[in-house]
Coordinates of C-alpha atoms and ligand atoms in Angstrom, one line a residue:
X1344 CA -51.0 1.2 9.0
X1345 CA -50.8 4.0 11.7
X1346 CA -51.7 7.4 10.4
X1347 CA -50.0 10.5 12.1
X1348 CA -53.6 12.2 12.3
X1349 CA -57.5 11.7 11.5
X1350 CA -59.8 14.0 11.7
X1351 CA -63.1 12.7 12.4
X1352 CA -66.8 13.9 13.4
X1353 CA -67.0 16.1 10.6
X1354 CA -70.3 17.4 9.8
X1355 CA -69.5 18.4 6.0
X1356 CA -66.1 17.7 4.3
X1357 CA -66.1 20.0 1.2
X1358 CA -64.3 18.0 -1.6
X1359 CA -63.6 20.1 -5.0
X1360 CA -64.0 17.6 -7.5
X1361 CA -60.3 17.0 -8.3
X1362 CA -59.3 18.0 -12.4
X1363 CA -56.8 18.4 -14.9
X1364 CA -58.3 21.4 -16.0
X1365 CA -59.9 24.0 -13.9
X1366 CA -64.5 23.6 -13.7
X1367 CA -65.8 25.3 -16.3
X1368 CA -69.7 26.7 -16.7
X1369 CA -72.0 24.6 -15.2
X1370 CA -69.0 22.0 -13.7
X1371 CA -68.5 25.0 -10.9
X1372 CA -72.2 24.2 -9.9
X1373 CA -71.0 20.9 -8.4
X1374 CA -69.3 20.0 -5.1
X1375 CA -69.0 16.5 -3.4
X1376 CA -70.3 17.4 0.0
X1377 CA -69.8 14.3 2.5
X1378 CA -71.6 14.0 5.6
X1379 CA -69.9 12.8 9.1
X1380 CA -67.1 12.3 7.2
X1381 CA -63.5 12.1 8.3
X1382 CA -59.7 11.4 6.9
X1383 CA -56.3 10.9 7.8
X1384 CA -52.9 12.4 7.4
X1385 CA -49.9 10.8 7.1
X1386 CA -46.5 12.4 6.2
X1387 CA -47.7 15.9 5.9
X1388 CA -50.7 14.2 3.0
X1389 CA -54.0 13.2 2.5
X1390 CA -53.5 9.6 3.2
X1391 CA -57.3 8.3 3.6
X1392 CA -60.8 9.6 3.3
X1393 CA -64.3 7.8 4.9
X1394 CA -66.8 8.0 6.7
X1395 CA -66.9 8.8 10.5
X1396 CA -68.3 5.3 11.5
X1397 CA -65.4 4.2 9.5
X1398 CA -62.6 6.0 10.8
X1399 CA -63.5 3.9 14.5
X1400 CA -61.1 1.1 12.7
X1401 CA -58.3 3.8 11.6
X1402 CA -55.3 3.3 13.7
X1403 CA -53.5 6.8 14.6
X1404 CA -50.7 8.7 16.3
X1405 CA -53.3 11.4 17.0
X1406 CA -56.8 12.8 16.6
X1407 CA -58.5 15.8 16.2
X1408 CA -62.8 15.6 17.0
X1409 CA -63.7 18.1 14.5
X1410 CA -67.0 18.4 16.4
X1411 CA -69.4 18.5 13.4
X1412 CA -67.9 21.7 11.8
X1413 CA -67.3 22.2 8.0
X1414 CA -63.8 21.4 6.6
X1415 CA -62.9 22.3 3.6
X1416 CA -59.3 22.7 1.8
X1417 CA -57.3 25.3 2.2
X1418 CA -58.2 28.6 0.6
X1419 CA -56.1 29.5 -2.4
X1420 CA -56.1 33.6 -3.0
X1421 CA -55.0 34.0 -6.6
X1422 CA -54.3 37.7 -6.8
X1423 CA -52.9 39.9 -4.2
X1424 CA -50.5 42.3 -4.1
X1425 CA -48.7 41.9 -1.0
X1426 CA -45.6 43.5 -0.4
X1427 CA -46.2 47.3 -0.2
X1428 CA -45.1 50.6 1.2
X1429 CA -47.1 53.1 3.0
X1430 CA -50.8 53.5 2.8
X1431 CA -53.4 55.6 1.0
X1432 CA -56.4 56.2 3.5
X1433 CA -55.9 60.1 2.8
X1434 CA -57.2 58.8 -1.1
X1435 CA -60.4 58.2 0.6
X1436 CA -61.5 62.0 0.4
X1437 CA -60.6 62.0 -3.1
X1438 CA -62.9 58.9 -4.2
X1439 CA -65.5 60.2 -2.0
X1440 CA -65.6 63.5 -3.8
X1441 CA -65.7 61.6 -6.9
X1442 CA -62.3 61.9 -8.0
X1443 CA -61.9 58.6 -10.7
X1444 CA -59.4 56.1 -10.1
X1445 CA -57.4 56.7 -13.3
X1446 CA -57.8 60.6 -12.9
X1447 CA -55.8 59.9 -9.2
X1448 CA -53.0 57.8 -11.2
X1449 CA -52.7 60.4 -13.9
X1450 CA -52.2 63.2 -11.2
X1451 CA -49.2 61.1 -9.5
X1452 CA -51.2 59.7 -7.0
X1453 CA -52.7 56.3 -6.3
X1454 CA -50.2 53.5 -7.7
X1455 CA -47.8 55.8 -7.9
X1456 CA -47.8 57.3 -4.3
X1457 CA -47.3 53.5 -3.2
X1458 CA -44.2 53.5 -6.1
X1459 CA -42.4 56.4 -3.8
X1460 CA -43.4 55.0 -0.2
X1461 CA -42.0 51.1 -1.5
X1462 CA -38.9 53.1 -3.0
X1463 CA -38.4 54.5 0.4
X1464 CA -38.9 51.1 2.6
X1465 CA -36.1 49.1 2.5
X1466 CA -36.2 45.5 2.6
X1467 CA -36.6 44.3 6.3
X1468 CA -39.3 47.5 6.2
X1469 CA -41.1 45.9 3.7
X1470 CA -40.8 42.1 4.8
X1471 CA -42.1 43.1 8.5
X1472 CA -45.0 44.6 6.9
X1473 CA -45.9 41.7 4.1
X1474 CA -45.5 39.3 7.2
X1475 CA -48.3 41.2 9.3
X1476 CA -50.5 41.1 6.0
X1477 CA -49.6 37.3 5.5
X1478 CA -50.7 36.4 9.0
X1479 CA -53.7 37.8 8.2
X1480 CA -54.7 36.0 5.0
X1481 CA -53.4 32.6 6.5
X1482 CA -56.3 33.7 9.4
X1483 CA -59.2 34.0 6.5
X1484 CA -58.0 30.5 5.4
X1485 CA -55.9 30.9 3.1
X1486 CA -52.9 28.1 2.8
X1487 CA -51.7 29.6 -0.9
X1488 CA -51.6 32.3 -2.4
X1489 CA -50.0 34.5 -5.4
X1490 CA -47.9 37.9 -4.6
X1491 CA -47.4 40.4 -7.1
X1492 CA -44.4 42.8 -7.2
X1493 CA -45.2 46.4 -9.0
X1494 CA -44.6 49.3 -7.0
X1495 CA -40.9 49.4 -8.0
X1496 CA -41.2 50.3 -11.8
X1497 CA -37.5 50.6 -11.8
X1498 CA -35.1 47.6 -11.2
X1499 CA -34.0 48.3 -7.7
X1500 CA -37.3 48.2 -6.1
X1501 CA -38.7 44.9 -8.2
X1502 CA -36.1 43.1 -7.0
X1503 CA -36.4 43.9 -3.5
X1504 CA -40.2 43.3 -3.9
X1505 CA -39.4 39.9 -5.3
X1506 CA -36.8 39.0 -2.5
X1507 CA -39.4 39.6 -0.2
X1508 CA -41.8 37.4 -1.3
X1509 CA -38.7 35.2 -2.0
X1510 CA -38.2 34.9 2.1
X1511 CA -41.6 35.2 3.0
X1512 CA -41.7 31.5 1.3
X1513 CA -38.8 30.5 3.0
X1514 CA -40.4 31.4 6.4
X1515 CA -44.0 30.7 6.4
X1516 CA -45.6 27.6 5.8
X1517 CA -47.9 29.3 3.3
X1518 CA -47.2 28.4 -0.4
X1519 CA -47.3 31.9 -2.2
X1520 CA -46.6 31.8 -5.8
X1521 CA -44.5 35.1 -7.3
X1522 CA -45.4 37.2 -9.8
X1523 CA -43.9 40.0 -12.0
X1524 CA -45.5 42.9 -12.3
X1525 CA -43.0 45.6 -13.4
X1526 CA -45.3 47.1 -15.8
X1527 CA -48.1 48.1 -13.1
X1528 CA -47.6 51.9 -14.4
X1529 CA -45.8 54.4 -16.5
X1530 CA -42.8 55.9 -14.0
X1531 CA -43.4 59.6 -14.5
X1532 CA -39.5 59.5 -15.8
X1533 CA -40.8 56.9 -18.6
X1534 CA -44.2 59.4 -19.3
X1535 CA -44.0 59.8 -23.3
X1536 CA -41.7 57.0 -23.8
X1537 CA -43.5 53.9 -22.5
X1538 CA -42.1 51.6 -25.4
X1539 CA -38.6 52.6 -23.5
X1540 CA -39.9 51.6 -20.1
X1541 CA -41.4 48.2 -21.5
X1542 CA -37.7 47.5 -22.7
X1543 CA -35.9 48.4 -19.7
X1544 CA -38.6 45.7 -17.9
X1545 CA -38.4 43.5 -20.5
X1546 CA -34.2 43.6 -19.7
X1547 CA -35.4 42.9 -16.0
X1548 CA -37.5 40.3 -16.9
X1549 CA -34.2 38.4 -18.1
X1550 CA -32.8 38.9 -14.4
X1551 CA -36.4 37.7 -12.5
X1552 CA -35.6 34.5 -14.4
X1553 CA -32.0 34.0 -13.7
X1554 CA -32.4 34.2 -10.1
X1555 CA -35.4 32.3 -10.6
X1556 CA -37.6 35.0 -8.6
X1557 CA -41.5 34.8 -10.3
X1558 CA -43.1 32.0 -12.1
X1559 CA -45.3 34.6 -13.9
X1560 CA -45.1 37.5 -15.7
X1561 CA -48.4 40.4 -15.3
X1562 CA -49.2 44.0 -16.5
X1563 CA -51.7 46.7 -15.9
X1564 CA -53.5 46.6 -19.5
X1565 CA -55.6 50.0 -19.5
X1566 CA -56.5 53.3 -20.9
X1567 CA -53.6 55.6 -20.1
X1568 CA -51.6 53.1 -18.6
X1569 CA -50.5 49.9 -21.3
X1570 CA -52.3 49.6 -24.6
X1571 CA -53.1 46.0 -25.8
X1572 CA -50.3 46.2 -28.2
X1573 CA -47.8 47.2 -25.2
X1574 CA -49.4 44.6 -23.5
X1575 CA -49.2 42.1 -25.8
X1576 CA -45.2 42.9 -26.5
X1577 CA -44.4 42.4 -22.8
X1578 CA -46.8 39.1 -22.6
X1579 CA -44.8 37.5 -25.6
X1580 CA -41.3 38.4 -24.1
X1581 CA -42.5 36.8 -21.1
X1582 CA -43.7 33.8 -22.8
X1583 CA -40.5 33.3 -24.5
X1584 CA -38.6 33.4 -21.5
X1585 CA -40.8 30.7 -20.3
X1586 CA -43.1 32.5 -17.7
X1587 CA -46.4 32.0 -16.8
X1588 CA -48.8 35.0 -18.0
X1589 CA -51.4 36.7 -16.3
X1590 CA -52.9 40.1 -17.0
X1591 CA -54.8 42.9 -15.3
X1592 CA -57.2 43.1 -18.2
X1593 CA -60.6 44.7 -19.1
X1594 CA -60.8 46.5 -15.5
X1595 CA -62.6 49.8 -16.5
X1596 CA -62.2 50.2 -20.2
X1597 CA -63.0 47.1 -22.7
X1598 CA -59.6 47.4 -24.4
X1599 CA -59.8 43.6 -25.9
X1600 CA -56.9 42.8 -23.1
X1601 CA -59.3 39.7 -22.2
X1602 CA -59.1 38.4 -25.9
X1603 CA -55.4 38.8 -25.9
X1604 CA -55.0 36.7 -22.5
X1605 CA -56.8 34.0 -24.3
X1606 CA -54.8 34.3 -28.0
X1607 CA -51.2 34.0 -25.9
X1608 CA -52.6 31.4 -23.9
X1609 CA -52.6 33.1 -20.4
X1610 CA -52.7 31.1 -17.4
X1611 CA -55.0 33.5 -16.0
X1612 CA -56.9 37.1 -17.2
X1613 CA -57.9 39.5 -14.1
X1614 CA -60.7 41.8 -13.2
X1615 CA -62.5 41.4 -16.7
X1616 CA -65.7 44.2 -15.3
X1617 CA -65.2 45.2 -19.0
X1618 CA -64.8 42.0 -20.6
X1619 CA -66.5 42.3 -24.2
X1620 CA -68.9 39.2 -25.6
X1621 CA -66.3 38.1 -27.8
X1622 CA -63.9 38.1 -25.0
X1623 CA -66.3 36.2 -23.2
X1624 CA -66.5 33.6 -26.1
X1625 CA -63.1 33.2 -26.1
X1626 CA -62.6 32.1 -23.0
X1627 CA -65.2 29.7 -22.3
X1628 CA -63.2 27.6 -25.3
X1629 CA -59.6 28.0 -23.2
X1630 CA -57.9 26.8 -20.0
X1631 CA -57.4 30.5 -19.2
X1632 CA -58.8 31.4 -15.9
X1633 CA -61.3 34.9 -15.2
X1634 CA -60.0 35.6 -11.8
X1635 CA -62.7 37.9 -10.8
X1636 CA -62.5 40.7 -8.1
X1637 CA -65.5 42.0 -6.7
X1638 CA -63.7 43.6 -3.6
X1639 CA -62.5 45.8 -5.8
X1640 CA -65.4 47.0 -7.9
X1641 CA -67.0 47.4 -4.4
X1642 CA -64.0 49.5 -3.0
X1643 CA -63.8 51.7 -6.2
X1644 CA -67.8 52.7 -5.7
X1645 CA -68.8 51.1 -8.9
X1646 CA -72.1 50.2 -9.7
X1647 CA -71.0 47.6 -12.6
X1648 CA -69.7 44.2 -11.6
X1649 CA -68.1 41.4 -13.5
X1650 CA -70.8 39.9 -15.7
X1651 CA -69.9 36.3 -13.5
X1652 CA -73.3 35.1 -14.4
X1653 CA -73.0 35.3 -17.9
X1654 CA -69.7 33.8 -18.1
X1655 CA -70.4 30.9 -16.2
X1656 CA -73.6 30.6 -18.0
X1657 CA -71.1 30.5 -21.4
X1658 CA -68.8 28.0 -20.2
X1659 CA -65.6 30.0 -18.6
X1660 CA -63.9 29.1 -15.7
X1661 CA -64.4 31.8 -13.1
X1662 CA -61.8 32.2 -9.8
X1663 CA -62.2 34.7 -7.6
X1664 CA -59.6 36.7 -5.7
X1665 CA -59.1 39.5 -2.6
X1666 CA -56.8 41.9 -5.4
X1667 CA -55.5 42.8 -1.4
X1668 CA -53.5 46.0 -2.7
X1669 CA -53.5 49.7 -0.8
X1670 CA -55.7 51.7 -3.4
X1671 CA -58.3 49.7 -5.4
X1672 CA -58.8 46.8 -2.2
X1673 CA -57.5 47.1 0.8
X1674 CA -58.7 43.5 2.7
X1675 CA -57.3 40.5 3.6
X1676 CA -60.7 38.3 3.9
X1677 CA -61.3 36.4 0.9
X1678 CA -64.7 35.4 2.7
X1679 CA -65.7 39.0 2.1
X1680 CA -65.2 38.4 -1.1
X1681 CA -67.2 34.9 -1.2
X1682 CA -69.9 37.1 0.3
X1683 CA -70.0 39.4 -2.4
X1684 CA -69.8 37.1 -5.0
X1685 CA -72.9 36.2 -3.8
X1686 CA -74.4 39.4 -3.4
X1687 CA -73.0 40.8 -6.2
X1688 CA -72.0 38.6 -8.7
X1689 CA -74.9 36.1 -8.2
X1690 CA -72.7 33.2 -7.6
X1691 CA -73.8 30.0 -5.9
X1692 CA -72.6 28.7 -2.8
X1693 CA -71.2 25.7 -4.9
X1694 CA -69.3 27.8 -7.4
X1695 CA -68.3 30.3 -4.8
X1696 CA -66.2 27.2 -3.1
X1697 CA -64.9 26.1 -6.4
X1698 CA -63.7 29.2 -7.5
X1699 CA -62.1 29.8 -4.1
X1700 CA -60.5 26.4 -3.7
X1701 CA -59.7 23.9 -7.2
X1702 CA -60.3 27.0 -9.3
X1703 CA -58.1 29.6 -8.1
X1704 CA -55.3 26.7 -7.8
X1705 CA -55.6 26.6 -11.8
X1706 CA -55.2 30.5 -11.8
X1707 CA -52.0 30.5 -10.8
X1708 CA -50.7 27.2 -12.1
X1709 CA -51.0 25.0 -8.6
X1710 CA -54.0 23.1 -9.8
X1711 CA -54.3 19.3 -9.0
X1712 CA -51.8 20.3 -6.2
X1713 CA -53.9 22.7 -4.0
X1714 CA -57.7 23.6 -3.6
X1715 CA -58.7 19.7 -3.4
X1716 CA -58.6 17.1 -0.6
X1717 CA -57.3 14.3 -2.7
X1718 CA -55.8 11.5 -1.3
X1719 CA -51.7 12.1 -1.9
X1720 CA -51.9 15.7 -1.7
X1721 CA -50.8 18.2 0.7
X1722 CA -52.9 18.1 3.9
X1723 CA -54.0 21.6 3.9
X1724 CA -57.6 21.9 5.5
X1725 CA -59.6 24.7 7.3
X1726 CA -62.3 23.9 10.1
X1727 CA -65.1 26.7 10.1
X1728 CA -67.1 27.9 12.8
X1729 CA -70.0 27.6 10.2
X1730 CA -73.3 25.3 10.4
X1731 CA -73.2 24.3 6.9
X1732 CA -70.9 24.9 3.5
X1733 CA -73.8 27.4 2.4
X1734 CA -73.7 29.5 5.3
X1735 CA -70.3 31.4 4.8
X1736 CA -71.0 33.9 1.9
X1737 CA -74.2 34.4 3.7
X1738 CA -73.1 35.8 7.0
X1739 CA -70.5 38.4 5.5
X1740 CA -67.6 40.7 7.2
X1741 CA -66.6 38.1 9.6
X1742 CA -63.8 35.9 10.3
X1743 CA -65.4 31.9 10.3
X1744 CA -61.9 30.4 10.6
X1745 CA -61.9 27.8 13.5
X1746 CA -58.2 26.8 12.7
X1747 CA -56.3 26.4 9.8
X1748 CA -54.1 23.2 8.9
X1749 CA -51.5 23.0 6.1
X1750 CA -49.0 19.8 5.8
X1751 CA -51.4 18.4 8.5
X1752 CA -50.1 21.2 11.1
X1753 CA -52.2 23.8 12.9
X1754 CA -51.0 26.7 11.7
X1755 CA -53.6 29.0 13.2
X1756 CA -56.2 28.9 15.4
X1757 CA -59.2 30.8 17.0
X1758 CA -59.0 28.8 20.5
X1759 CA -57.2 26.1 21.8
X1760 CA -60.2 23.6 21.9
X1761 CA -59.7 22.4 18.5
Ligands
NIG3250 O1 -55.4 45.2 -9.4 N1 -55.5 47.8 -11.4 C1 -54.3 47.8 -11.1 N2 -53.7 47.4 -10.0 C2 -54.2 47.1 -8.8 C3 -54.4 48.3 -7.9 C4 -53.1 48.7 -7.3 C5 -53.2 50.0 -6.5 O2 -54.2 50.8 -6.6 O3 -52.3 50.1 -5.7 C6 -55.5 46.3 -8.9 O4 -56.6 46.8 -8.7
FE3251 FE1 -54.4 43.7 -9.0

């Protein structure tokens, strides 16, 4: 058989353990790292895996001397919120002097100065702009991804949040998985009457599904923003309906929205810096995953991270995400974030990889088709400018992309010698 590509010379080929169910607890701690490997692709899939000495005998269209670097799969980023208006640098002063997060959302600000500017944008505005953030995360690595809508909170702008991402898919080779977010905050129309507000999404929801624009269904579970009860009223809607649930759960205040991820069977519960030890329990005997954020605890000046250790140490399965958003994280590099789950969260470089590849597949329901090399599956692979697997949360801030594959094309790339 002729393959239409092998890569060979590799000097590690990072291989996620391939799963029905996302690695859990000490399962993260393990990665298949093979030495001078190399592998072929052949309509667009992994069609073989071996060794280099091997791959002499492998008859192919083409081939790519990978000239000892790392490979790995193709990043997956499970939680961004991509398709924004306007920016909020001059909320920097604010933090700076102290001013809390919630305290800038209760004024009218934060969230809700991004509502007004994505009101504002229209759609080819807002596409333009997703599409120079896109490029951007595809440069980090990243070959799929979840989008959140949000900064609507009204029908109108949802929808044209959603048709973005709609033909962003169409047009970039990316896979991006869509998610509803239209309870992200109360609109200060809704303020006093947020039961109202949960309806009128609720009604929307019915529309997302028709015209078949999100798989899942998210909402901003905090103090002052949705109680659990709200939260759990929206979730079970959702469910209904037949939509994937995620929630923003547990970011600042331990309001039990980690517990109530895991009773409604939530693909995936977010943030968790509050997480309680119950809530903790509870997921390390589910499928949901703790898609963690550390970029954002960072970006908010908090001293507290996600207890990652403990949770791991109990048996959950931990991803980890960019949150890319204007306010509480405003970065594209998910190898930032690799870096500070290292720093910060006391990951290892093994369950850093896993929670960035196989992991974070599971978190938004793509696992067993994305964050593995698996022989059948599609041939989305990054070569890194890197020594070794363990050296990329170690050297932080940086771009170590070499070139970025997916469907066994170079979609990106640092230089043209690879
Ligand atoms: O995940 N916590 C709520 N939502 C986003 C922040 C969005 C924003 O500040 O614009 C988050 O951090
Ligand atoms: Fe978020």
């Amino acid at each position: 058989m002729k393959y239409d590509l092998l890569i060979y010379n590799i000097g590690q080929l990072i291989l996620p353990k391939q799963t029905t169910v996302p690695l859990k607890g000490e399962e993260m701690n393990h990665l298949t790292i093979k030495e001078n490997a190399a592998f072929a692709v052949h309509d667009r899939k992994i069609a073989w895996i071996g060794t280099n000495d091997e791959a002499n005998n492998i008859q192919t269209k083409e081939s790519l001397d990978a000239q000892q670097k790392v490979v790995s799969p193709g990043l997956v980023d499970p939680h961004t919120h991509l398709v924004f208006g306007g920016s909020r640098e001059k909320e920097l002063a604010l933090k700076q002097a102290g001013v809390p997060y919630l305290e800038i959302l209760a004024k009218g600000g934060g969230i809700l100065s991004t509502v007004v500017a994505t009101r504002n944008a229209t759609e080819e505005e807002l596409y333009e702009k997703a599409t120079f953030h896109l490029n951007r995360i595809l440069s980090y690595g990243v070959t799929t991804m979840e989008a959140k809508s949000g900064y609507g909170l009204e029908p109108e702008t949802e929808l044209k949040q959603l048709k973005v991402v709609k033909k962003l898919r169409e047009n970039n080779p990316i896979t991006i998985v869509s998610t509803f977010l239209g309870p992200h905050a109360i609109p200060p129309s809704f303020k006093g009457n947020e039961d109202e507000f949960l309806q009128e999404m609720v009604q929307l929801l019915n529309t997302v599904k028709k015209e078949n624009l999100a798989e899942f269904a998210d909402i901003f579970c905090e103090t002052g923003v949705f109680t659990t009860k709200q939260s759990q009223y929206f979730l079970l809607k959702a469910k209904e309906m037949g939509f994937g649930l995620k929630i923003h759960a547990d970011e600042i205040d331990s309001l039990g929205g980690t517990e109530l991820a895991v009773k409604l069977g939530a693909t995936s519960a977010d943030h968790l810096v509050a997480a309680s030890d119950q809530g903790i329990n509870m997921l390390s005997n589910s499928n949901t995953v703790a898609v963690l954020l550390p970029g954002t605890t960072f970006y908010l000046g908090k001293d507290t991270y996600a207890r990652a250790r403990i949770m791991i140490d109990e048996g959950v399965a931990v991803a980890l995400a960019t949150d890319f958003n204007p306010g509480s994280c405003v970065t594209e590099n998910l190898q930032l974030i690799m870096s500070l789950a290292a720093l910060k969260l006391k990951m290892t470089p093994e369950e850093i990889w896993n929670a960035v590849t196989v992991n974070a597949a599971f978190a938004i329901g793509k696992g067993g088709e994305a964050g593995t090399l698996a022989l059948g599956q599609q041939a989305n692979f990054v070569l890194w400018d890197i020594p070794n697997y363990m050296y990329l949360p170690y050297h932080f801030g940086v771009n170590h992309t070499n070139s970025v594959y997916i469907n066994g094309t170079k979609v990106w790339g640092r230089n043209n010698n690879v």
